[in-house]
Structure formats: structure tokens, C-alpha cells
Amino acid sequence: MSLAKIGSLKVKLHREIKGTIKTCTIKREGDAWYVILACEVEHEHLEESQEAVGIDLGLLHFATLSTGETIENPRYSRKAEKRVARLQQALSGKKRGSHRRRKAVKQVAKLHQKVSNQRRDFLHKQSRKLVNTYGTLVLEELQPANMSKRPKPKQDGNGKYLPNGAAAKGGLNKSLVDAGWGMFQQFYTYKAANAGRQVLFVTPKYTSQVCSGCGTVVKKELSERWLSCECGTELDRDHNAAL
Ligand SMILES: [Zn+2]
């Protein structure tokens, strides 16, 4: 490509350019340079779908659908975390301003970059799948204060901790970052708009307490993973919330 004041550049195209290019931005992240093109495109035409789906975002599963399907969290960060720790330790042993230290700093940044690219890719693919399949997507409004609530570890009679899903394993912040709920919502909202799909937001306030079968409020602790209602409804907590 050719740029004013810079001249001609070699560019690796990750995807075909569609529509009319409106703006061009050059960005640097670590050692990598990116060319970002914003294009005006025609609306995308997807096959019409009368199907609606409810989506519950969680920590145990990235998302649970009202169909009962789950989308699992990729734990890229978790895996990369060990490598980062090792690299960082190596870093601490190196002299400030040294060539070796600079090299190590670069390695850490590169790894972070890789994890963030993988996460973005995952979110794009999952949101694309949902938008292609369903005519209406129903989601919870994200409320950061609620999201960070986690079940307290419970003790059994012998003072041992009982397993309760998201708790105890630690690194909740990491999970939140890993999950990238906000980015996910952003991705499917614009994909849906572009494809003429409907997106509805509901308050998640009672979705985990109200029985999806009869509407009764069934009080539960955050640690309870199962909903049992007098009406006979027996469901996984997240599946119930999605419904
Ligand atoms: Zn019920």
C-alpha cells in the first residue's frame, strides 16, 4: 500500500478488504505494526431466522444458552501465566538497562500480545456463530458490580472446603479479563446490527432467582449450582438464568 508522507509499505493482509476505505490508522503494539482500515460496507444478508436464544454469561462457563448448550472459557491466560511468571523471574535477574533485560521485556510483551489476540479471536468466532444462528439474541445488561460477586467457599462439618464452582480456584480477576464479556457484547451487538438481527437486553437482577418454569422466586446461595422448584423444574442454575 502507499501512504502520504511515508511512501510505499509492504502489508500482510489478514482478510480481504471489503467496501470503500474511509480511514486508515497505523498502530504499534510491541514490535508489531498494524494497519487498521475502516470501511463502509453494504449490510450483510443472512438467512432469516425466527429462532431466539437467551445467553447467560458466567465464570464457570463463558456462556450458557437457553438451549442448554454451553460455551467454555478458553484459559489462554492461565496457561500463559506460568510462562509469563517464568519470563518475569528471568527478567528480575537481569541488570537494568542491559541488552538482555530489554530482550526479556520484549518477550513478556510479546506473550501478552499473543494472549490478547487469541482472546479477541475467540470472542469474534463465538459472537459470529450466535449472530448467524439466531434471529433474536437476549442478553443480560452487564453490571460490573454484580459480575465480581463470587460464591464464598463453604466448609463442611469437618472444616474442609467444599467445591463451589468459581470460588477457591482464585484468580477471579483473571477470569473476568479472560472472559472479556464486555468485548463479547460489543462484538455481537455490531455484528447483529450489521446483519439486521435483534438484540434485547434484560436486567439480570432476578434471572438466577426466578424459576424459568413457573416464575416463582427460589432463593439460592451463589454457591448453589442447581435450581429445584416445587413446580418440578430441575435445572442447572446458569441454564435456568438463560431461559
Ligand atoms: Zn417453578
PDB file of C-alpha atoms and ligand atoms in Angstrom:
ATOM      1  CA  MET A   1       0.000   0.000   0.000  1.00  0.00           C
ATOM      2  CA  SER A   2       1.028   3.615  -0.443  1.00  0.00           C
ATOM      3  CA  LEU A   3       0.762   6.265   2.268  1.00  0.00           C
ATOM      4  CA  ALA A   4       1.134  10.031   2.116  1.00  0.00           C
ATOM      5  CA  LYS A   5       4.426  11.246   3.706  1.00  0.00           C
ATOM      6  CA  ILE A   6       5.589   7.669   4.288  1.00  0.00           C
ATOM      7  CA  GLY A   7       5.565   6.140   0.881  1.00  0.00           C
ATOM      8  CA  SER A   8       5.052   2.578  -0.058  1.00  0.00           C
ATOM      9  CA  LEU A   9       4.739  -0.166   2.565  1.00  0.00           C
ATOM     10  CA  LYS A  10       4.586  -3.912   2.467  1.00  0.00           C
ATOM     11  CA  VAL A  11       1.393  -5.078   4.205  1.00  0.00           C
ATOM     12  CA  LYS A  12       0.257  -8.548   5.156  1.00  0.00           C
ATOM     13  CA  LEU A  13      -3.495  -8.661   4.542  1.00  0.00           C
ATOM     14  CA  HIS A  14      -5.291 -10.778   7.147  1.00  0.00           C
ATOM     15  CA  ARG A  15      -8.551 -10.555   5.304  1.00  0.00           C
ATOM     16  CA  GLU A  16      -9.949  -9.276   2.062  1.00  0.00           C
ATOM     17  CA  ILE A  17     -10.754  -5.562   2.018  1.00  0.00           C
ATOM     18  CA  LYS A  18     -14.480  -5.044   1.517  1.00  0.00           C
ATOM     19  CA  GLY A  19     -16.357  -1.863   0.692  1.00  0.00           C
ATOM     20  CA  THR A  20     -14.868   1.621   0.474  1.00  0.00           C
ATOM     21  CA  ILE A  21     -11.934   2.514   2.694  1.00  0.00           C
ATOM     22  CA  LYS A  22     -12.801   5.571   4.785  1.00  0.00           C
ATOM     23  CA  THR A  23      -9.912   5.849   7.233  1.00  0.00           C
ATOM     24  CA  CYS A  24      -6.518   4.277   7.719  1.00  0.00           C
ATOM     25  CA  THR A  25      -4.760   4.080  11.076  1.00  0.00           C
ATOM     26  CA  ILE A  26      -1.284   2.780  11.783  1.00  0.00           C
ATOM     27  CA  LYS A  27      -0.805   1.309  15.233  1.00  0.00           C
ATOM     28  CA  ARG A  28       2.160  -0.155  17.011  1.00  0.00           C
ATOM     29  CA  GLU A  29       1.888  -2.843  19.662  1.00  0.00           C
ATOM     30  CA  GLY A  30       5.180  -4.108  20.940  1.00  0.00           C
ATOM     31  CA  ASP A  31       7.261  -4.988  17.931  1.00  0.00           C
ATOM     32  CA  ALA A  32       4.263  -5.368  15.672  1.00  0.00           C
ATOM     33  CA  TRP A  33       2.798  -2.721  13.427  1.00  0.00           C
ATOM     34  CA  TYR A  34      -0.821  -2.824  12.361  1.00  0.00           C
ATOM     35  CA  VAL A  35      -2.708  -1.095   9.607  1.00  0.00           C
ATOM     36  CA  ILE A  36      -6.349  -0.587  10.558  1.00  0.00           C
ATOM     37  CA  LEU A  37      -8.730   0.185   7.751  1.00  0.00           C
ATOM     38  CA  ALA A  38     -12.261   1.360   8.451  1.00  0.00           C
ATOM     39  CA  CYS A  39     -14.537   0.646   5.505  1.00  0.00           C
ATOM     40  CA  GLU A  40     -18.074   1.479   4.591  1.00  0.00           C
ATOM     41  CA  VAL A  41     -19.796  -1.777   3.662  1.00  0.00           C
ATOM     42  CA  GLU A  42     -23.201  -2.970   2.498  1.00  0.00           C
ATOM     43  CA  HIS A  43     -25.450  -4.668   5.048  1.00  0.00           C
ATOM     44  CA  GLU A  44     -24.752  -8.324   5.344  1.00  0.00           C
ATOM     45  CA  HIS A  45     -27.556 -10.617   4.210  1.00  0.00           C
ATOM     46  CA  LEU A  46     -28.084 -13.618   6.435  1.00  0.00           C
ATOM     47  CA  GLU A  47     -30.771 -16.219   6.034  1.00  0.00           C
ATOM     48  CA  GLU A  48     -33.777 -15.182   8.105  1.00  0.00           C
ATOM     49  CA  SER A  49     -34.131 -16.895  11.466  1.00  0.00           C
ATOM     50  CA  GLN A  50     -37.178 -16.910  13.730  1.00  0.00           C
ATOM     51  CA  GLU A  51     -35.179 -18.513  16.486  1.00  0.00           C
ATOM     52  CA  ALA A  52     -34.400 -16.636  19.687  1.00  0.00           C
ATOM     53  CA  VAL A  53     -31.798 -17.502  22.276  1.00  0.00           C
ATOM     54  CA  GLY A  54     -31.113 -16.371  25.841  1.00  0.00           C
ATOM     55  CA  ILE A  55     -27.478 -16.069  26.830  1.00  0.00           C
ATOM     56  CA  ASP A  56     -26.194 -16.140  30.394  1.00  0.00           C
ATOM     57  CA  LEU A  57     -22.589 -15.096  30.899  1.00  0.00           C
ATOM     58  CA  GLY A  58     -20.763 -16.751  33.748  1.00  0.00           C
ATOM     59  CA  LEU A  59     -17.496 -17.713  35.316  1.00  0.00           C
ATOM     60  CA  LEU A  60     -17.867 -21.464  35.349  1.00  0.00           C
ATOM     61  CA  HIS A  61     -18.847 -21.469  31.680  1.00  0.00           C
ATOM     62  CA  PHE A  62     -18.130 -18.472  29.489  1.00  0.00           C
ATOM     63  CA  ALA A  63     -21.781 -18.597  28.422  1.00  0.00           C
ATOM     64  CA  THR A  64     -24.800 -20.833  28.900  1.00  0.00           C
ATOM     65  CA  LEU A  65     -27.527 -20.711  26.248  1.00  0.00           C
ATOM     66  CA  SER A  66     -31.239 -21.211  26.831  1.00  0.00           C
ATOM     67  CA  THR A  67     -30.882 -24.318  24.645  1.00  0.00           C
ATOM     68  CA  GLY A  68     -28.739 -25.806  27.399  1.00  0.00           C
ATOM     69  CA  GLU A  69     -25.555 -25.583  25.361  1.00  0.00           C
ATOM     70  CA  THR A  70     -22.506 -24.045  26.966  1.00  0.00           C
ATOM     71  CA  ILE A  71     -19.583 -22.114  25.544  1.00  0.00           C
ATOM     72  CA  GLU A  72     -16.470 -22.907  27.522  1.00  0.00           C
ATOM     73  CA  ASN A  73     -13.878 -20.393  28.596  1.00  0.00           C
ATOM     74  CA  PRO A  74     -10.566 -20.661  26.831  1.00  0.00           C
ATOM     75  CA  ARG A  75      -7.960 -20.413  29.535  1.00  0.00           C
ATOM     76  CA  TYR A  76      -5.263 -18.889  27.375  1.00  0.00           C
ATOM     77  CA  SER A  77      -4.187 -16.534  30.113  1.00  0.00           C
ATOM     78  CA  ARG A  78      -3.939 -19.270  32.692  1.00  0.00           C
ATOM     79  CA  LYS A  79      -1.596 -21.261  30.511  1.00  0.00           C
ATOM     80  CA  ALA A  80       0.363 -18.217  29.503  1.00  0.00           C
ATOM     81  CA  GLU A  81       0.514 -17.033  33.109  1.00  0.00           C
ATOM     82  CA  LYS A  82       3.071 -19.651  34.039  1.00  0.00           C
ATOM     83  CA  ARG A  83       5.210 -18.704  31.095  1.00  0.00           C
ATOM     84  CA  VAL A  84       4.924 -15.019  31.975  1.00  0.00           C
ATOM     85  CA  ALA A  85       5.925 -15.776  35.582  1.00  0.00           C
ATOM     86  CA  ARG A  86       8.973 -17.653  34.375  1.00  0.00           C
ATOM     87  CA  LEU A  87       9.913 -14.867  31.978  1.00  0.00           C
ATOM     88  CA  GLN A  88       9.375 -12.245  34.651  1.00  0.00           C
ATOM     89  CA  GLN A  89      11.600 -14.083  37.061  1.00  0.00           C
ATOM     90  CA  ALA A  90      14.283 -14.282  34.442  1.00  0.00           C
ATOM     91  CA  LEU A  91      13.761 -10.558  33.959  1.00  0.00           C
ATOM     92  CA  SER A  92      14.355  -9.722  37.626  1.00  0.00           C
ATOM     93  CA  GLY A  93      17.776 -11.297  37.481  1.00  0.00           C
ATOM     94  CA  LYS A  94      18.907  -9.065  34.676  1.00  0.00           C
ATOM     95  CA  LYS A  95      20.710  -5.769  35.067  1.00  0.00           C
ATOM     96  CA  ARG A  96      18.754  -2.578  34.416  1.00  0.00           C
ATOM     97  CA  GLY A  97      19.494  -1.082  31.058  1.00  0.00           C
ATOM     98  CA  SER A  98      21.199  -4.200  29.856  1.00  0.00           C
ATOM     99  CA  HIS A  99      20.641  -5.652  26.447  1.00  0.00           C
ATOM    100  CA  ARG A 100      19.480  -8.956  27.933  1.00  0.00           C
ATOM    101  CA  ARG A 101      16.918  -7.202  30.075  1.00  0.00           C
ATOM    102  CA  ARG A 102      15.499  -5.305  27.128  1.00  0.00           C
ATOM    103  CA  LYS A 103      15.202  -8.577  25.301  1.00  0.00           C
ATOM    104  CA  ALA A 104      13.331 -10.168  28.213  1.00  0.00           C
ATOM    105  CA  VAL A 105      10.930  -7.206  28.479  1.00  0.00           C
ATOM    106  CA  LYS A 106      10.129  -7.650  24.820  1.00  0.00           C
ATOM    107  CA  GLN A 107       9.439 -11.341  25.312  1.00  0.00           C
ATOM    108  CA  VAL A 108       6.901 -10.629  28.073  1.00  0.00           C
ATOM    109  CA  ALA A 109       5.143  -8.000  25.970  1.00  0.00           C
ATOM    110  CA  LYS A 110       5.007 -10.383  23.027  1.00  0.00           C
ATOM    111  CA  LEU A 111       3.378 -13.085  25.119  1.00  0.00           C
ATOM    112  CA  HIS A 112       0.752 -10.658  26.451  1.00  0.00           C
ATOM    113  CA  GLN A 113       0.066  -9.623  22.892  1.00  0.00           C
ATOM    114  CA  LYS A 114      -0.399 -13.211  21.810  1.00  0.00           C
ATOM    115  CA  VAL A 115      -2.884 -13.938  24.604  1.00  0.00           C
ATOM    116  CA  SER A 116      -4.889 -10.827  23.817  1.00  0.00           C
ATOM    117  CA  ASN A 117      -5.043 -11.757  20.115  1.00  0.00           C
ATOM    118  CA  GLN A 118      -6.232 -15.268  20.945  1.00  0.00           C
ATOM    119  CA  ARG A 119      -8.944 -13.931  23.233  1.00  0.00           C
ATOM    120  CA  ARG A 120     -10.159 -11.490  20.610  1.00  0.00           C
ATOM    121  CA  ASP A 121     -10.254 -14.255  18.022  1.00  0.00           C
ATOM    122  CA  PHE A 122     -12.300 -16.484  20.346  1.00  0.00           C
ATOM    123  CA  LEU A 123     -14.812 -13.693  21.024  1.00  0.00           C
ATOM    124  CA  HIS A 124     -15.174 -12.909  17.329  1.00  0.00           C
ATOM    125  CA  LYS A 125     -15.828 -16.548  16.443  1.00  0.00           C
ATOM    126  CA  GLN A 126     -18.360 -17.143  19.221  1.00  0.00           C
ATOM    127  CA  SER A 127     -20.293 -13.933  18.563  1.00  0.00           C
ATOM    128  CA  ARG A 128     -20.314 -14.701  14.836  1.00  0.00           C
ATOM    129  CA  LYS A 129     -21.783 -18.157  15.453  1.00  0.00           C
ATOM    130  CA  LEU A 130     -24.601 -16.756  17.606  1.00  0.00           C
ATOM    131  CA  VAL A 131     -25.462 -13.994  15.148  1.00  0.00           C
ATOM    132  CA  ASN A 132     -25.505 -16.436  12.218  1.00  0.00           C
ATOM    133  CA  THR A 133     -27.787 -18.896  14.013  1.00  0.00           C
ATOM    134  CA  TYR A 134     -30.339 -16.794  15.861  1.00  0.00           C
ATOM    135  CA  GLY A 135     -32.698 -14.045  14.719  1.00  0.00           C
ATOM    136  CA  THR A 136     -33.040 -12.667  18.237  1.00  0.00           C
ATOM    137  CA  LEU A 137     -30.379 -12.627  20.945  1.00  0.00           C
ATOM    138  CA  VAL A 138     -31.421 -11.917  24.511  1.00  0.00           C
ATOM    139  CA  LEU A 139     -28.681 -10.876  26.878  1.00  0.00           C
ATOM    140  CA  GLU A 140     -28.191  -9.521  30.302  1.00  0.00           C
ATOM    141  CA  GLU A 141     -27.144  -5.933  30.799  1.00  0.00           C
ATOM    142  CA  LEU A 142     -23.657  -6.117  32.206  1.00  0.00           C
ATOM    143  CA  GLN A 143     -23.361  -4.778  35.727  1.00  0.00           C
ATOM    144  CA  PRO A 144     -19.746  -4.845  36.783  1.00  0.00           C
ATOM    145  CA  ALA A 145     -20.626  -4.706  40.474  1.00  0.00           C
ATOM    146  CA  ASN A 146     -22.602  -7.935  40.201  1.00  0.00           C
ATOM    147  CA  MET A 147     -20.140  -9.714  37.980  1.00  0.00           C
ATOM    148  CA  SER A 148     -17.422  -9.694  40.558  1.00  0.00           C
ATOM    149  CA  LYS A 149     -19.610 -11.323  43.202  1.00  0.00           C
ATOM    150  CA  ARG A 150     -18.352 -14.782  43.833  1.00  0.00           C
ATOM    151  CA  PRO A 151     -19.559 -17.653  45.947  1.00  0.00           C
ATOM    152  CA  LYS A 152     -17.896 -17.817  49.347  1.00  0.00           C
ATOM    153  CA  PRO A 153     -16.026 -21.049  49.975  1.00  0.00           C
ATOM    154  CA  LYS A 154     -18.187 -23.281  52.163  1.00  0.00           C
ATOM    155  CA  GLN A 155     -16.971 -25.549  54.892  1.00  0.00           C
ATOM    156  CA  ASP A 156     -18.348 -28.990  55.567  1.00  0.00           C
ATOM    157  CA  GLY A 157     -18.736 -30.391  59.086  1.00  0.00           C
ATOM    158  CA  ASN A 158     -15.048 -31.222  59.298  1.00  0.00           C
ATOM    159  CA  GLY A 159     -13.853 -27.747  58.419  1.00  0.00           C
ATOM    160  CA  LYS A 160     -12.885 -28.752  54.897  1.00  0.00           C
ATOM    161  CA  TYR A 161     -13.806 -26.535  51.991  1.00  0.00           C
ATOM    162  CA  LEU A 162     -16.483 -27.800  49.644  1.00  0.00           C
ATOM    163  CA  PRO A 163     -16.163 -27.272  45.913  1.00  0.00           C
ATOM    164  CA  ASN A 164     -18.370 -24.462  44.677  1.00  0.00           C
ATOM    165  CA  GLY A 165     -17.628 -23.675  41.080  1.00  0.00           C
ATOM    166  CA  ALA A 166     -15.893 -20.388  40.571  1.00  0.00           C
ATOM    167  CA  ALA A 167     -14.613 -19.910  44.096  1.00  0.00           C
ATOM    168  CA  ALA A 168     -11.463 -21.121  45.754  1.00  0.00           C
ATOM    169  CA  LYS A 169      -9.598 -21.577  42.500  1.00  0.00           C
ATOM    170  CA  GLY A 170      -8.610 -17.948  42.807  1.00  0.00           C
ATOM    171  CA  GLY A 171      -7.681 -15.500  40.126  1.00  0.00           C
ATOM    172  CA  LEU A 172     -11.208 -14.235  39.602  1.00  0.00           C
ATOM    173  CA  ASN A 173      -9.940 -11.005  38.137  1.00  0.00           C
ATOM    174  CA  LYS A 174      -8.008 -13.030  35.651  1.00  0.00           C
ATOM    175  CA  SER A 175     -11.156 -14.971  34.792  1.00  0.00           C
ATOM    176  CA  LEU A 176     -13.013 -11.744  34.174  1.00  0.00           C
ATOM    177  CA  VAL A 177     -10.286 -10.479  31.941  1.00  0.00           C
ATOM    178  CA  ASP A 178     -10.067 -13.856  30.250  1.00  0.00           C
ATOM    179  CA  ALA A 179     -13.756 -13.937  29.648  1.00  0.00           C
ATOM    180  CA  GLY A 180     -13.918 -10.496  28.101  1.00  0.00           C
ATOM    181  CA  TRP A 181     -17.669 -10.193  28.480  1.00  0.00           C
ATOM    182  CA  GLY A 182     -17.720  -6.522  27.568  1.00  0.00           C
ATOM    183  CA  MET A 183     -15.799  -7.126  24.384  1.00  0.00           C
ATOM    184  CA  PHE A 184     -18.116 -10.029  23.583  1.00  0.00           C
ATOM    185  CA  GLN A 185     -21.209  -7.839  23.889  1.00  0.00           C
ATOM    186  CA  GLN A 186     -19.585  -5.187  21.759  1.00  0.00           C
ATOM    187  CA  PHE A 187     -18.761  -7.768  19.083  1.00  0.00           C
ATOM    188  CA  TYR A 188     -22.174  -9.348  18.730  1.00  0.00           C
ATOM    189  CA  THR A 189     -24.003  -6.034  19.043  1.00  0.00           C
ATOM    190  CA  TYR A 190     -22.309  -4.647  15.960  1.00  0.00           C
ATOM    191  CA  LYS A 191     -22.406  -7.970  14.121  1.00  0.00           C
ATOM    192  CA  ALA A 192     -26.134  -8.251  14.845  1.00  0.00           C
ATOM    193  CA  ALA A 193     -26.788  -4.667  13.737  1.00  0.00           C
ATOM    194  CA  ASN A 194     -24.905  -5.291  10.520  1.00  0.00           C
ATOM    195  CA  ALA A 195     -26.941  -8.406   9.814  1.00  0.00           C
ATOM    196  CA  GLY A 196     -30.321  -6.995  10.852  1.00  0.00           C
ATOM    197  CA  ARG A 197     -30.602  -9.305  13.865  1.00  0.00           C
ATOM    198  CA  GLN A 198     -32.389  -8.227  17.007  1.00  0.00           C
ATOM    199  CA  VAL A 199     -30.554  -7.853  20.315  1.00  0.00           C
ATOM    200  CA  LEU A 200     -32.537  -7.435  23.527  1.00  0.00           C
ATOM    201  CA  PHE A 201     -31.081  -6.617  26.920  1.00  0.00           C
ATOM    202  CA  VAL A 202     -32.700  -7.659  30.177  1.00  0.00           C
ATOM    203  CA  THR A 203     -31.842  -6.778  33.760  1.00  0.00           C
ATOM    204  CA  PRO A 204     -30.082  -9.784  35.208  1.00  0.00           C
ATOM    205  CA  LYS A 205     -31.383  -8.904  38.658  1.00  0.00           C
ATOM    206  CA  TYR A 206     -33.656 -11.897  39.181  1.00  0.00           C
ATOM    207  CA  THR A 207     -32.609 -14.226  36.383  1.00  0.00           C
ATOM    208  CA  SER A 208     -30.782 -16.514  38.777  1.00  0.00           C
ATOM    209  CA  GLN A 209     -33.534 -16.480  41.428  1.00  0.00           C
ATOM    210  CA  VAL A 210     -36.718 -16.847  39.382  1.00  0.00           C
ATOM    211  CA  CYS A 211     -37.774 -20.323  38.262  1.00  0.00           C
ATOM    212  CA  SER A 212     -37.981 -20.338  34.458  1.00  0.00           C
ATOM    213  CA  GLY A 213     -40.799 -22.905  34.654  1.00  0.00           C
ATOM    214  CA  CYS A 214     -43.331 -21.086  36.835  1.00  0.00           C
ATOM    215  CA  GLY A 215     -41.926 -17.680  37.777  1.00  0.00           C
ATOM    216  CA  THR A 216     -41.594 -18.380  41.492  1.00  0.00           C
ATOM    217  CA  VAL A 217     -38.642 -16.841  43.278  1.00  0.00           C
ATOM    218  CA  VAL A 218     -36.415 -19.635  44.510  1.00  0.00           C
ATOM    219  CA  LYS A 219     -33.868 -18.150  46.923  1.00  0.00           C
ATOM    220  CA  LYS A 220     -30.415 -19.565  46.406  1.00  0.00           C
ATOM    221  CA  GLU A 221     -26.906 -19.018  47.648  1.00  0.00           C
ATOM    222  CA  LEU A 222     -24.406 -18.018  44.978  1.00  0.00           C
ATOM    223  CA  SER A 223     -22.672 -21.328  45.571  1.00  0.00           C
ATOM    224  CA  GLU A 224     -25.762 -23.386  44.655  1.00  0.00           C
ATOM    225  CA  ARG A 225     -25.382 -24.596  41.113  1.00  0.00           C
ATOM    226  CA  TRP A 226     -28.786 -26.272  40.806  1.00  0.00           C
ATOM    227  CA  LEU A 227     -32.362 -24.988  40.794  1.00  0.00           C
ATOM    228  CA  SER A 228     -35.039 -27.229  42.262  1.00  0.00           C
ATOM    229  CA  CYS A 229     -38.552 -25.817  42.222  1.00  0.00           C
ATOM    230  CA  GLU A 230     -41.830 -27.087  43.667  1.00  0.00           C
ATOM    231  CA  CYS A 231     -43.321 -26.974  40.154  1.00  0.00           C
ATOM    232  CA  GLY A 232     -41.000 -29.789  39.148  1.00  0.00           C
ATOM    233  CA  THR A 233     -38.410 -27.700  37.346  1.00  0.00           C
ATOM    234  CA  GLU A 234     -34.935 -29.145  37.824  1.00  0.00           C
ATOM    235  CA  LEU A 235     -32.208 -27.190  36.076  1.00  0.00           C
ATOM    236  CA  ASP A 236     -28.622 -26.062  36.150  1.00  0.00           C
ATOM    237  CA  ARG A 237     -28.514 -22.558  37.633  1.00  0.00           C
ATOM    238  CA  ASP A 238     -26.998 -20.917  34.534  1.00  0.00           C
ATOM    239  CA  HIS A 239     -29.313 -22.758  32.151  1.00  0.00           C
ATOM    240  CA  ASN A 240     -32.282 -21.500  34.201  1.00  0.00           C
ATOM    241  CA  ALA A 241     -30.925 -17.942  34.055  1.00  0.00           C
ATOM    242  CA  ALA A 242     -30.520 -18.160  30.273  1.00  0.00           C
ATOM    243  CA  LEU A 243     -34.132 -19.369  29.915  1.00  0.00           C
TER     244      LEU A 243
HETATM  245 ZN    ZN B   1     -41.056 -23.493  39.294  1.00  0.00          ZN
END
